[in-house]
Short mmCIF file of C-alpha atoms in Angstrom, two decimals:
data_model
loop_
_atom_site.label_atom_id
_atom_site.label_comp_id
_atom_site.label_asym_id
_atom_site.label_seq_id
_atom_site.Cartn_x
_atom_site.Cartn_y
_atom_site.Cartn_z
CA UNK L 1 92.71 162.20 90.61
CA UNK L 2 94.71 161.23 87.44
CA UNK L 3 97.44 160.21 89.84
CA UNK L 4 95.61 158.44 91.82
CA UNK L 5 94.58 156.39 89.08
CA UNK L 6 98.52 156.17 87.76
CA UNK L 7 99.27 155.31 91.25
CA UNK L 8 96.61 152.41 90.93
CA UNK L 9 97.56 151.21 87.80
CA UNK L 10 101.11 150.78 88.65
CA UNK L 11 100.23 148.59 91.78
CA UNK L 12 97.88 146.63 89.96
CA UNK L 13 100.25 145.57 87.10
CA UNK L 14 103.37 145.05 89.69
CA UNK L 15 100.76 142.38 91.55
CA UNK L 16 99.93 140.88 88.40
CA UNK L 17 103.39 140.53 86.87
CA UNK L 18 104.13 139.06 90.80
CA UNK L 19 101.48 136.88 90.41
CA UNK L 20 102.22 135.60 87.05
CA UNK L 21 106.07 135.12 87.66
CA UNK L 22 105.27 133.02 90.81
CA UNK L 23 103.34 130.82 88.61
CA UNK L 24 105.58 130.30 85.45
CA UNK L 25 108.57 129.97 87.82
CA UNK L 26 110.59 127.31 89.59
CA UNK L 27 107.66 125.44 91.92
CA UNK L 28 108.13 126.70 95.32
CA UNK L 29 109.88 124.84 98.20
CA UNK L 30 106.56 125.25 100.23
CA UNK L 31 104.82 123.47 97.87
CA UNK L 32 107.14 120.41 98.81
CA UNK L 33 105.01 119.83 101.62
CA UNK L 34 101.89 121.01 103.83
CA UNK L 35 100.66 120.67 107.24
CA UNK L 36 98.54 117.91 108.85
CA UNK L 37 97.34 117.75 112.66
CA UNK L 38 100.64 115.27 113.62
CA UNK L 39 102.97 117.67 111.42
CA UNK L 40 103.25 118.01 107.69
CA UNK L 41 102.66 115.97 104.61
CA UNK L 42 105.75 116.04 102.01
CA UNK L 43 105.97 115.06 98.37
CA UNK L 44 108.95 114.88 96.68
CA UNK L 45 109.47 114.68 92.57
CA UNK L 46 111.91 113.11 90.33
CA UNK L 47 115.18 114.61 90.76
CA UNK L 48 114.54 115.61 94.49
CA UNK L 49 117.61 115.03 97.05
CA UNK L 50 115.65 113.50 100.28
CA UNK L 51 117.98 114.45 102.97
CA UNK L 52 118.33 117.95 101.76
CA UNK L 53 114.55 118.02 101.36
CA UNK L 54 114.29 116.90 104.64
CA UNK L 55 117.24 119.06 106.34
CA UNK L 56 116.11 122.55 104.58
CA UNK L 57 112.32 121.66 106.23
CA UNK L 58 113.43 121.30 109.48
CA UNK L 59 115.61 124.40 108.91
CA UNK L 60 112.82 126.12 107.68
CA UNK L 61 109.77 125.08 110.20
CA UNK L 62 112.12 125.02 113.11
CA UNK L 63 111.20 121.63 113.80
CA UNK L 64 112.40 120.82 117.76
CA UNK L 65 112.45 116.56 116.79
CA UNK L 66 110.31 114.80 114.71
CA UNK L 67 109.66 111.15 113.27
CA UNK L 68 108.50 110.02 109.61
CA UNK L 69 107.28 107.26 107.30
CA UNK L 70 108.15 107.59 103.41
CA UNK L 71 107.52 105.42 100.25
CA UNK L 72 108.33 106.18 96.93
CA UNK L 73 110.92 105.41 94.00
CA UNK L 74 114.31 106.21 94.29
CA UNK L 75 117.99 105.82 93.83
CA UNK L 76 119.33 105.65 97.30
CA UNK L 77 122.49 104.66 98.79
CA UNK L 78 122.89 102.47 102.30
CA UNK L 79 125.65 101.86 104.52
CA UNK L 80 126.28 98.90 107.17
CA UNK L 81 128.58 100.42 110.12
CA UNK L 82 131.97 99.15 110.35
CA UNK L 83 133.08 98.80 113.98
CA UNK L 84 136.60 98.63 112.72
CA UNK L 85 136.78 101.79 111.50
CA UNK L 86 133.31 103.56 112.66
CA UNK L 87 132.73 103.61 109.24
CA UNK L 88 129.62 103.12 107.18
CA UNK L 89 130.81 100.71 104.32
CA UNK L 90 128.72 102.02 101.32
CA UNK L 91 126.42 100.45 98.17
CA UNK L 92 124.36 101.94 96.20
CA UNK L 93 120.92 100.77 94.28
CA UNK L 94 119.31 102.37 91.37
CA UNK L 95 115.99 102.67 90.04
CA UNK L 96 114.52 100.99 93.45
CA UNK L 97 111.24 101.06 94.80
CA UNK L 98 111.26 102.69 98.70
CA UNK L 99 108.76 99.94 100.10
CA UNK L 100 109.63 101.40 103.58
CA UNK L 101 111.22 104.21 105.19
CA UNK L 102 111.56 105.15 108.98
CA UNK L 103 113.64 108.05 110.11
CA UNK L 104 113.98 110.50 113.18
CA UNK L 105 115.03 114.80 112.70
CA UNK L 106 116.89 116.25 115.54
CA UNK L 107 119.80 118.85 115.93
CA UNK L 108 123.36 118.06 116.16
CA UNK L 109 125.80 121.47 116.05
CA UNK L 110 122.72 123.65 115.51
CA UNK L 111 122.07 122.01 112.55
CA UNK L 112 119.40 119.51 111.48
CA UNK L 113 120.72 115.53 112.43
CA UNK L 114 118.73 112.66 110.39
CA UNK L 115 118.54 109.11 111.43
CA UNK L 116 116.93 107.00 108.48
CA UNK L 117 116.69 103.46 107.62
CA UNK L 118 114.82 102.16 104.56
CA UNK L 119 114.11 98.72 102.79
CA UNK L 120 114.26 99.08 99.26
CA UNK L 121 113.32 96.69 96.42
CA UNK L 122 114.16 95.76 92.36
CA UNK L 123 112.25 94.65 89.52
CA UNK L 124 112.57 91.31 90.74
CA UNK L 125 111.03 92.61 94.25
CA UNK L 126 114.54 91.45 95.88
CA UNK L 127 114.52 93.74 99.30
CA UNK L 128 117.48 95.15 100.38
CA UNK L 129 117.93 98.25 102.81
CA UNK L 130 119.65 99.72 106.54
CA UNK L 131 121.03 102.32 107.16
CA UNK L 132 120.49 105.39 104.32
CA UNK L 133 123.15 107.97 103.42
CA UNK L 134 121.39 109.43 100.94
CA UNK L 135 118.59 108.97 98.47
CA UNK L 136 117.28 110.91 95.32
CA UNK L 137 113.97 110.47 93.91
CA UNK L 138 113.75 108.29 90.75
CA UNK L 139 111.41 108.04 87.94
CA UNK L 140 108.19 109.10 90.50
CA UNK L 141 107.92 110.49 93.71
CA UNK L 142 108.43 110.13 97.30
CA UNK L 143 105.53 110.54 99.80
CA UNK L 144 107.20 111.23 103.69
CA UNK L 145 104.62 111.81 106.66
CA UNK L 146 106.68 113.70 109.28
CA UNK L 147 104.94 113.62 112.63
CA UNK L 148 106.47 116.76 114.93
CA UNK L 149 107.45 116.86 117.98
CA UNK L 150 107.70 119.65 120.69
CA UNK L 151 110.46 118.78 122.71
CA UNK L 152 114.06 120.03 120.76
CA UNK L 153 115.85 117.07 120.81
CA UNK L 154 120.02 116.55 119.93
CA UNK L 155 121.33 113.60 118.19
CA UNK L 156 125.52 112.78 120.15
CA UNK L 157 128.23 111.13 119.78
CA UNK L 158 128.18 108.62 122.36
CA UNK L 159 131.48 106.57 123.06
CA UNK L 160 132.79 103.95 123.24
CA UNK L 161 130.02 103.01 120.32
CA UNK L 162 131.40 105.66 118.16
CA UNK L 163 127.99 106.23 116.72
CA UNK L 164 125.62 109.21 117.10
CA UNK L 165 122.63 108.36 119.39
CA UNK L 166 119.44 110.35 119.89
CA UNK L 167 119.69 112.24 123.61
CA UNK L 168 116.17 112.24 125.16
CA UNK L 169 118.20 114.06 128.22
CA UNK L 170 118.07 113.18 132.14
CA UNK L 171 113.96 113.38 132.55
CA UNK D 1 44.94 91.84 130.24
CA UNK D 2 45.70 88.75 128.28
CA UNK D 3 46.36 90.24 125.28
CA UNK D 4 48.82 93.10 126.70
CA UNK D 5 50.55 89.51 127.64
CA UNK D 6 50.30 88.12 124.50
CA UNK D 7 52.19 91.15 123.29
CA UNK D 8 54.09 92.00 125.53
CA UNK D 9 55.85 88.19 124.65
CA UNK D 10 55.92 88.70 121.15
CA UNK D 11 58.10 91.61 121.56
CA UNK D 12 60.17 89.89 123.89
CA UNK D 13 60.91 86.93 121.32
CA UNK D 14 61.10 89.35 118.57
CA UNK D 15 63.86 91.26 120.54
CA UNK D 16 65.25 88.10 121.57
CA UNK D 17 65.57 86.56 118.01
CA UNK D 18 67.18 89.89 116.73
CA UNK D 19 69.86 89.21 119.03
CA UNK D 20 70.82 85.65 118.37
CA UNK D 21 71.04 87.08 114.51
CA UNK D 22 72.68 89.78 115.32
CA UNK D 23 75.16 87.39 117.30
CA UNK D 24 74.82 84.86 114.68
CA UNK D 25 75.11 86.97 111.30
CA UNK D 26 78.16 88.78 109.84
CA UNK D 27 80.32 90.61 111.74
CA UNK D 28 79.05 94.73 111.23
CA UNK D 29 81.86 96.36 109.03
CA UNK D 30 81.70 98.96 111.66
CA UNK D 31 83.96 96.39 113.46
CA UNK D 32 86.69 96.33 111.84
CA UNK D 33 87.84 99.94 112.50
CA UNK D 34 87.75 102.18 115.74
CA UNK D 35 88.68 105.57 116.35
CA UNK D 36 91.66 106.59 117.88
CA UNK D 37 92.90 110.53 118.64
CA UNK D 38 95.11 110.07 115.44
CA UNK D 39 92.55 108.82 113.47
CA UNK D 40 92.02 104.74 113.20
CA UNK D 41 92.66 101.68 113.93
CA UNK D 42 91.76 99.08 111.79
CA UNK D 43 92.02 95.16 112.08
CA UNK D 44 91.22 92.76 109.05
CA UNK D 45 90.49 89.12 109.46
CA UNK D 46 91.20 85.94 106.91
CA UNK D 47 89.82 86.68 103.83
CA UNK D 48 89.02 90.55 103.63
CA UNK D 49 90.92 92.24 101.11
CA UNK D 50 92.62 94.56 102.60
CA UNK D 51 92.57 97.52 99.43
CA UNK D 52 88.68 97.56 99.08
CA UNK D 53 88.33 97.47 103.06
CA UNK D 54 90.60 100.68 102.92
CA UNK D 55 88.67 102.19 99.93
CA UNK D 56 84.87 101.19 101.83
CA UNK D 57 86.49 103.01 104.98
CA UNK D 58 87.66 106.21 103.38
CA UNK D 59 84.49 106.57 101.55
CA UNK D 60 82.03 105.58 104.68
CA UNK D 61 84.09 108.29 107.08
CA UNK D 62 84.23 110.80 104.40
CA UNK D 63 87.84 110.66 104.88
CA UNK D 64 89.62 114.34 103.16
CA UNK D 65 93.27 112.26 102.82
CA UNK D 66 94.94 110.05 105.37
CA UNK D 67 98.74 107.85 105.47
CA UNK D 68 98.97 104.83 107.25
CA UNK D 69 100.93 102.13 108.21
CA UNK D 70 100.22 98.47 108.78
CA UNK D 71 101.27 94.66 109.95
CA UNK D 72 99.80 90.93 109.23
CA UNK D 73 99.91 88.11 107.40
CA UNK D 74 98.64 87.91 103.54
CA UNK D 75 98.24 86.70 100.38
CA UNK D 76 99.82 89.55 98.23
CA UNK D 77 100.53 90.92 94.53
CA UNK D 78 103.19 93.92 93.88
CA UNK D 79 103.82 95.85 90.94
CA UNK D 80 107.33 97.08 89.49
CA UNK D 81 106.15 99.77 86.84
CA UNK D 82 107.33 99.34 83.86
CA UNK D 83 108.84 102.54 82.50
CA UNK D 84 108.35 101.43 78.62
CA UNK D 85 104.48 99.74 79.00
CA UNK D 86 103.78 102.50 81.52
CA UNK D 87 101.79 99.29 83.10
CA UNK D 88 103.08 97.58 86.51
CA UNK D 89 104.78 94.10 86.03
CA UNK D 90 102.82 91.79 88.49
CA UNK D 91 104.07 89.02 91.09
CA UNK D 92 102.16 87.44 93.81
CA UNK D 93 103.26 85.77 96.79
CA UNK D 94 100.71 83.22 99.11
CA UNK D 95 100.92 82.61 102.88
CA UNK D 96 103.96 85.72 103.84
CA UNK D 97 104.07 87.69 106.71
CA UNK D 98 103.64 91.70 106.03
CA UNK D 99 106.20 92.56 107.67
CA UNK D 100 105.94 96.55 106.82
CA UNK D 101 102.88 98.55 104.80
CA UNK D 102 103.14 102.05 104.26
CA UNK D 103 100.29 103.85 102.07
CA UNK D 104 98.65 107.04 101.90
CA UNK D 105 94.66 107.75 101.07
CA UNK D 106 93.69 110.67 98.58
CA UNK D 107 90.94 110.87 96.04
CA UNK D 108 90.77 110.23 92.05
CA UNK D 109 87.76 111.39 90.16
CA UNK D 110 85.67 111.11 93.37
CA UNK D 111 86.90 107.77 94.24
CA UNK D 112 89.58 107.08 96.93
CA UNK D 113 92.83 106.44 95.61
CA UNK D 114 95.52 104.27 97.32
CA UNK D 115 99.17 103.97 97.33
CA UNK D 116 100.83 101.51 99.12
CA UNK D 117 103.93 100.03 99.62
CA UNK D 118 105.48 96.75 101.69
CA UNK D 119 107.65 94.47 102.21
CA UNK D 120 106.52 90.94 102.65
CA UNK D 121 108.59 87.63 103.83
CA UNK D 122 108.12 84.24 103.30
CA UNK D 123 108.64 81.03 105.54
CA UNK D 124 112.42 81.45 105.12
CA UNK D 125 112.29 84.89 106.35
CA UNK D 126 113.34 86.09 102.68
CA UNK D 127 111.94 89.54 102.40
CA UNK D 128 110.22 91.05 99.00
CA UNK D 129 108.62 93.80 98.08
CA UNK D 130 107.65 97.11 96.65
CA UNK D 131 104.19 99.04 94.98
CA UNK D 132 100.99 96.28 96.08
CA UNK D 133 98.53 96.01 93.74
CA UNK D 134 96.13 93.62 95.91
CA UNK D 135 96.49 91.56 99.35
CA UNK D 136 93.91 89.64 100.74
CA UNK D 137 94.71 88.91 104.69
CA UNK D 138 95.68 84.98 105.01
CA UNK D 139 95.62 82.58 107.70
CA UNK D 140 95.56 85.21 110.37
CA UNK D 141 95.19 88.91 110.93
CA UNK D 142 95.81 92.53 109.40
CA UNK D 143 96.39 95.57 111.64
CA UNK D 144 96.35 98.55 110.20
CA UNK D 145 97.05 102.49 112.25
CA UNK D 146 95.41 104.88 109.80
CA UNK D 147 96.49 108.66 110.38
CA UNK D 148 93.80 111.32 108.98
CA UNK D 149 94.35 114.31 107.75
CA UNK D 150 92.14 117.49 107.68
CA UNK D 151 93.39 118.35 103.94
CA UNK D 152 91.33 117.22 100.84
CA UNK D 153 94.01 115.76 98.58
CA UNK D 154 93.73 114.58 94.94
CA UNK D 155 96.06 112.17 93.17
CA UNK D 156 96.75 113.47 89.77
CA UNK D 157 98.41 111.83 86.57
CA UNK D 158 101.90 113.40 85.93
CA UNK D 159 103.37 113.67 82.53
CA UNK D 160 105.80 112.84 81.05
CA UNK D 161 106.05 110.62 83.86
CA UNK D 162 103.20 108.55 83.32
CA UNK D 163 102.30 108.04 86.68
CA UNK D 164 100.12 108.67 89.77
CA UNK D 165 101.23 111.61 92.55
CA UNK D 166 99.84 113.10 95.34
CA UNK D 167 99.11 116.57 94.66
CA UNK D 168 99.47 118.86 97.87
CA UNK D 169 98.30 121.95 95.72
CA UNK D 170 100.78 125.30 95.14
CA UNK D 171 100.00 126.25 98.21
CA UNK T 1 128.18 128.71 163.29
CA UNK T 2 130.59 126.31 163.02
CA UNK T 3 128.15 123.67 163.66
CA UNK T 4 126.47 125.59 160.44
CA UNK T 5 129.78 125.09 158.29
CA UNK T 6 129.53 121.42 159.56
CA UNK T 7 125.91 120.94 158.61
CA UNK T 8 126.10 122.68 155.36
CA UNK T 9 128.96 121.33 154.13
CA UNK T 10 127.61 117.60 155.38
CA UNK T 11 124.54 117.93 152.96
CA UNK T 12 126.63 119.85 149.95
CA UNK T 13 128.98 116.59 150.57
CA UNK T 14 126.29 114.26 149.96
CA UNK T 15 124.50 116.31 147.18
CA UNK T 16 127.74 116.39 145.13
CA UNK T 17 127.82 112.29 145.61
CA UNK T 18 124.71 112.18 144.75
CA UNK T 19 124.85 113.56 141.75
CA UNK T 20 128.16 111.26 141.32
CA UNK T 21 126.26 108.21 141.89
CA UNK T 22 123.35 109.52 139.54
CA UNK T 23 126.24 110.02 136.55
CA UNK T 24 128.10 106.66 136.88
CA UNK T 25 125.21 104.32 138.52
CA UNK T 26 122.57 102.73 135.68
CA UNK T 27 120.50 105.07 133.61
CA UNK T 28 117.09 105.36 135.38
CA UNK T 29 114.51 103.51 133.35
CA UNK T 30 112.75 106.98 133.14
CA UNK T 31 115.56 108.33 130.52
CA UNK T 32 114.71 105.53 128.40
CA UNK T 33 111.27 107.67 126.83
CA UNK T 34 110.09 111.15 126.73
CA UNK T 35 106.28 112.15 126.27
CA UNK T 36 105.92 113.82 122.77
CA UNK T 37 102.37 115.42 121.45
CA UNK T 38 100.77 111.53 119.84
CA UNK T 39 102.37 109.77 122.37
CA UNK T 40 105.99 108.89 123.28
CA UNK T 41 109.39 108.82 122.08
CA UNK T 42 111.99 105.83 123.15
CA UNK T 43 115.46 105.06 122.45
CA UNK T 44 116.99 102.04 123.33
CA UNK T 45 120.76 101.33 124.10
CA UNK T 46 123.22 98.36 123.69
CA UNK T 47 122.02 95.04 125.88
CA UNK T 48 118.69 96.86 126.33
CA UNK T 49 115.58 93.70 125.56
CA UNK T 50 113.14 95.68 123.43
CA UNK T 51 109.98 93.71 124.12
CA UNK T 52 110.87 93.88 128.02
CA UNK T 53 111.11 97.50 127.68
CA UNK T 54 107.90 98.08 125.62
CA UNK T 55 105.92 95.85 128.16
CA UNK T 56 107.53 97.63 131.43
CA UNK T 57 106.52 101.10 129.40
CA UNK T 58 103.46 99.95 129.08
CA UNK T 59 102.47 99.12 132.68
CA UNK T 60 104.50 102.51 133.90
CA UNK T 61 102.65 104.53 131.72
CA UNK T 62 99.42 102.69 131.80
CA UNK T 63 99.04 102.55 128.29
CA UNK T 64 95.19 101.72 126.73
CA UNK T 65 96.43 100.32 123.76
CA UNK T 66 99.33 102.10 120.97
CA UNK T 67 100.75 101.74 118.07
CA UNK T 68 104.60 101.84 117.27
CA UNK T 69 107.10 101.85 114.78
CA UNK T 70 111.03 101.34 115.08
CA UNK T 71 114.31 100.92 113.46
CA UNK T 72 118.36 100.84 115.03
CA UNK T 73 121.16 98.13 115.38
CA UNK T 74 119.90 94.26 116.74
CA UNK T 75 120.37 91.25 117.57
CA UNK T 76 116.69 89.80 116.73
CA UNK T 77 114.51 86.29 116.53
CA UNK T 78 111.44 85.99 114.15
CA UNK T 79 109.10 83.22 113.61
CA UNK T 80 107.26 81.77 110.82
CA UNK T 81 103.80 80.69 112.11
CA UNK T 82 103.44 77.17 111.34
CA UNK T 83 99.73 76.24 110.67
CA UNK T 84 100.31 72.36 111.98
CA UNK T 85 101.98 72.48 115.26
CA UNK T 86 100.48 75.93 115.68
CA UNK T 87 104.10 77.26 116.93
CA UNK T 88 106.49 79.51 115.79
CA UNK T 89 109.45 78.37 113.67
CA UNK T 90 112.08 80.38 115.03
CA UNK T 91 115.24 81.71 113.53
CA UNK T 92 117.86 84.19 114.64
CA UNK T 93 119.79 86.75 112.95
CA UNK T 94 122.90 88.87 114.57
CA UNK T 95 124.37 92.45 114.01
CA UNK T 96 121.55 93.56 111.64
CA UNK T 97 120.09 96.52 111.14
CA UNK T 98 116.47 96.46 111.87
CA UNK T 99 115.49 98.49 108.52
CA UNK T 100 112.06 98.81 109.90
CA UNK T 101 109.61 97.80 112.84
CA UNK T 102 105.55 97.90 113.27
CA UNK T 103 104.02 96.91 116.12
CA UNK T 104 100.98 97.17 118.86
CA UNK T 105 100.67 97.13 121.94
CA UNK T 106 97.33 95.59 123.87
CA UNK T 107 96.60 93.68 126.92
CA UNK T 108 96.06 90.15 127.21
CA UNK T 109 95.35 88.55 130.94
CA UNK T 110 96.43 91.72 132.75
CA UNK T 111 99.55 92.11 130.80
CA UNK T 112 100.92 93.67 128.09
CA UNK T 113 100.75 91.84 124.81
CA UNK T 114 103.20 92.71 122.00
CA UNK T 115 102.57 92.40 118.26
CA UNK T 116 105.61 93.09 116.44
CA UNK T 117 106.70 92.44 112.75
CA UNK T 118 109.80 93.99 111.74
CA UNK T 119 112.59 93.77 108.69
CA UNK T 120 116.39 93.34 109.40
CA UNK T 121 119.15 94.08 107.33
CA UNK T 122 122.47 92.21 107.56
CA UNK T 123 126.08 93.29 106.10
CA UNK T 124 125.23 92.78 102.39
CA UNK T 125 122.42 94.67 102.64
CA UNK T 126 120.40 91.58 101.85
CA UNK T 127 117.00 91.83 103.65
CA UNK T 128 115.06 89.43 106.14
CA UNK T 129 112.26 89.71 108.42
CA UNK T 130 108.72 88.46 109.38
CA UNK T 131 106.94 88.29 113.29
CA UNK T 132 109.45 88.97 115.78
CA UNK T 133 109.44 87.15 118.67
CA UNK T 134 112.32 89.20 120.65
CA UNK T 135 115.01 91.84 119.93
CA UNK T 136 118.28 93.59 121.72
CA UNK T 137 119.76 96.67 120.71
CA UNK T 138 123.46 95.57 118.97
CA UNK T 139 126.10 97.77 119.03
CA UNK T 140 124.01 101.05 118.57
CA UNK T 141 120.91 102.33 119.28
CA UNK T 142 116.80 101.63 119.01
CA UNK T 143 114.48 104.45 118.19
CA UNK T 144 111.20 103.67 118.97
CA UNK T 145 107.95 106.22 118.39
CA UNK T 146 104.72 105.33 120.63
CA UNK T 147 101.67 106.62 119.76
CA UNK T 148 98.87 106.22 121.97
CA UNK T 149 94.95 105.72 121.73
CA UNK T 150 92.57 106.13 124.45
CA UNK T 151 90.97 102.94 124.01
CA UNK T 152 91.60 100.23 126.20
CA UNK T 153 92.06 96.69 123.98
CA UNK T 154 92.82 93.19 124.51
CA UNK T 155 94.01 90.43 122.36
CA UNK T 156 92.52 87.62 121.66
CA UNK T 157 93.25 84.24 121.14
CA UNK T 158 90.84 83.22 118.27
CA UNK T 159 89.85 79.96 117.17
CA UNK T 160 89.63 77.42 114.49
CA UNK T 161 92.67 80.38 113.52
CA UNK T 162 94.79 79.39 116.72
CA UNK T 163 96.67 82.60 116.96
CA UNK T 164 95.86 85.76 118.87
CA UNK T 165 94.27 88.65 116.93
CA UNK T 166 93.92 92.51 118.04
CA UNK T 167 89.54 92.68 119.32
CA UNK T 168 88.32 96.05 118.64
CA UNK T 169 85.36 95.08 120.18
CA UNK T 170 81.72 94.88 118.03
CA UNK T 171 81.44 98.27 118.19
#
């Protein structure tokens, strides 16, 4: 019986020391976001990298396609494409407000492809946006709906455009 | 038999008058939303304000958390928060064109709590924007696709950061 | 059985040109969208007319009424509603992105009726926008995401207001 009770003991304080390290530790990704009927709720803190957010979700909830909405603050960084040299001719804008952000998750080489565009806006309330390359949450946070799909979807190169372009296939 | 008549008529002009009111009076606020699979659809008219229409709606459909995303024409005030005051920085701008609104619903010590976002433009097609504090729909409409969730969610006051975020729990 | 061979080969012969003619002839209109779980998915290509294509999805599909939201590469017109001449002051912008797009779609005297605000982006980043009043994909693509409510609704013109507002009906 006594080692029973050892036996007990030991569990007990290994799922309490679990417990308490889980909650004194680094927050946990799933905590980034939760799910909704149309697909998941994510919010995203100060410091956050939104595509990477965004990229390791679909990763990790096998997402087939999917479309979201976001708002927040951030320091994000746009590009207008150059048909020159099909490339993305970059400026960046700090400590902006995201008054609106539309994007599209798909698969491109097995991994996740995003397609996001944003309007972002200063202390004067000047609006600038396009195209996003990347975007980090400022002094706030960053609210994204993501509304799933169920058909997997890849994102190709399509020429002569020389842009990637979302494949619904043949139908 | 003359007095089943008599009242017989009276209920026929009391129903009668009840509809000309009816017809007459205020528009119900039960028009100015409608269900939809997603959740609602709402459409505001000259004058509403468009934050304590939101607020009246989340509280009347007892609604656990919701984002949504809406179009129209307004008189609006934004915010840029000031990271020193911890207080938002007001503008307003009369007679624009929303051209985006993105905004989520959660609750605050029992009382909804919105955040929204947009981008507004002006007869020039210059577009501002950011956090709205207040819009009251203008010289036209508001429409307004609200998505509801099945999650209770509470917005919570962050520190040090001094501001408002939507708290999806540790999960 | 050489009258087989001859057969066989006949119909293999017009299969394979089939399929020949199905690869280089015009994308069928059907490729254009995909069904997805709150509605439907659609991407647009170079020279496609957005509003044409929304209103020839919506009498395909039948649509009761939807909601959508957008963004890509355009060449697009807004107008600023003018409260005198009750008309649209137009003005066009080329080669922007369109940073974001809300709209609905309702009927109005058997057809489909468009209400679309959106916010365009030009090389500079600097933003623009209001009610747009037509669109064509630039050089790129338009991602559009439908999502559809059972109700049937019309649009109404509404007066002393003079401009056409979404009618949910008095419920």
């Amino acid at each position: 019986m006594k080692r029973f009770q050892q036996i007990f003991f030991f569990f007990l304080l290994a799922f309490l020391a679990g417990k308490g390290l889980a909650q004194n530790g680094p927050r946990p990704a799933s905590a980034r976001y939760t799910k909704v009927p149309v697909g998941y709720l994510m919010v995203l803190r100060q410091g956050d990298d939104v595509f990477a957010q965004l990229e390791s979700f679909a990763k990790s909830e096998k997402i087939p396609s999917a479309n979201f909405t976001g708002m927040g603050f951030v320091n994000a960084k746009f590009g207008y494409f150059n048909q020159k040299t099909k490339q993305y001719d970059p400026k960046e804008f700090q400590d902006v407000e995201l008054s609106s952000m539309q994007g599209s998750i798909a698969w491109q080489d097995q991994k996740p492809s995003l397609h996001v565009h944003g309007v972002v806006t200063d202390k004067r309330f000047q609006a600038y946006g396009g195209h996003m390359l990347a975007a980090t949450v400022g002094t706030g946070s960053v609210e994204i709906l993501i509304t799933v799909h169920d058909k997997p979807l890849q994102r190709m190169m399509e020429q002569p455009l020389g842009a990637n372009v979302l494949n619904l296939g043949s139908n």
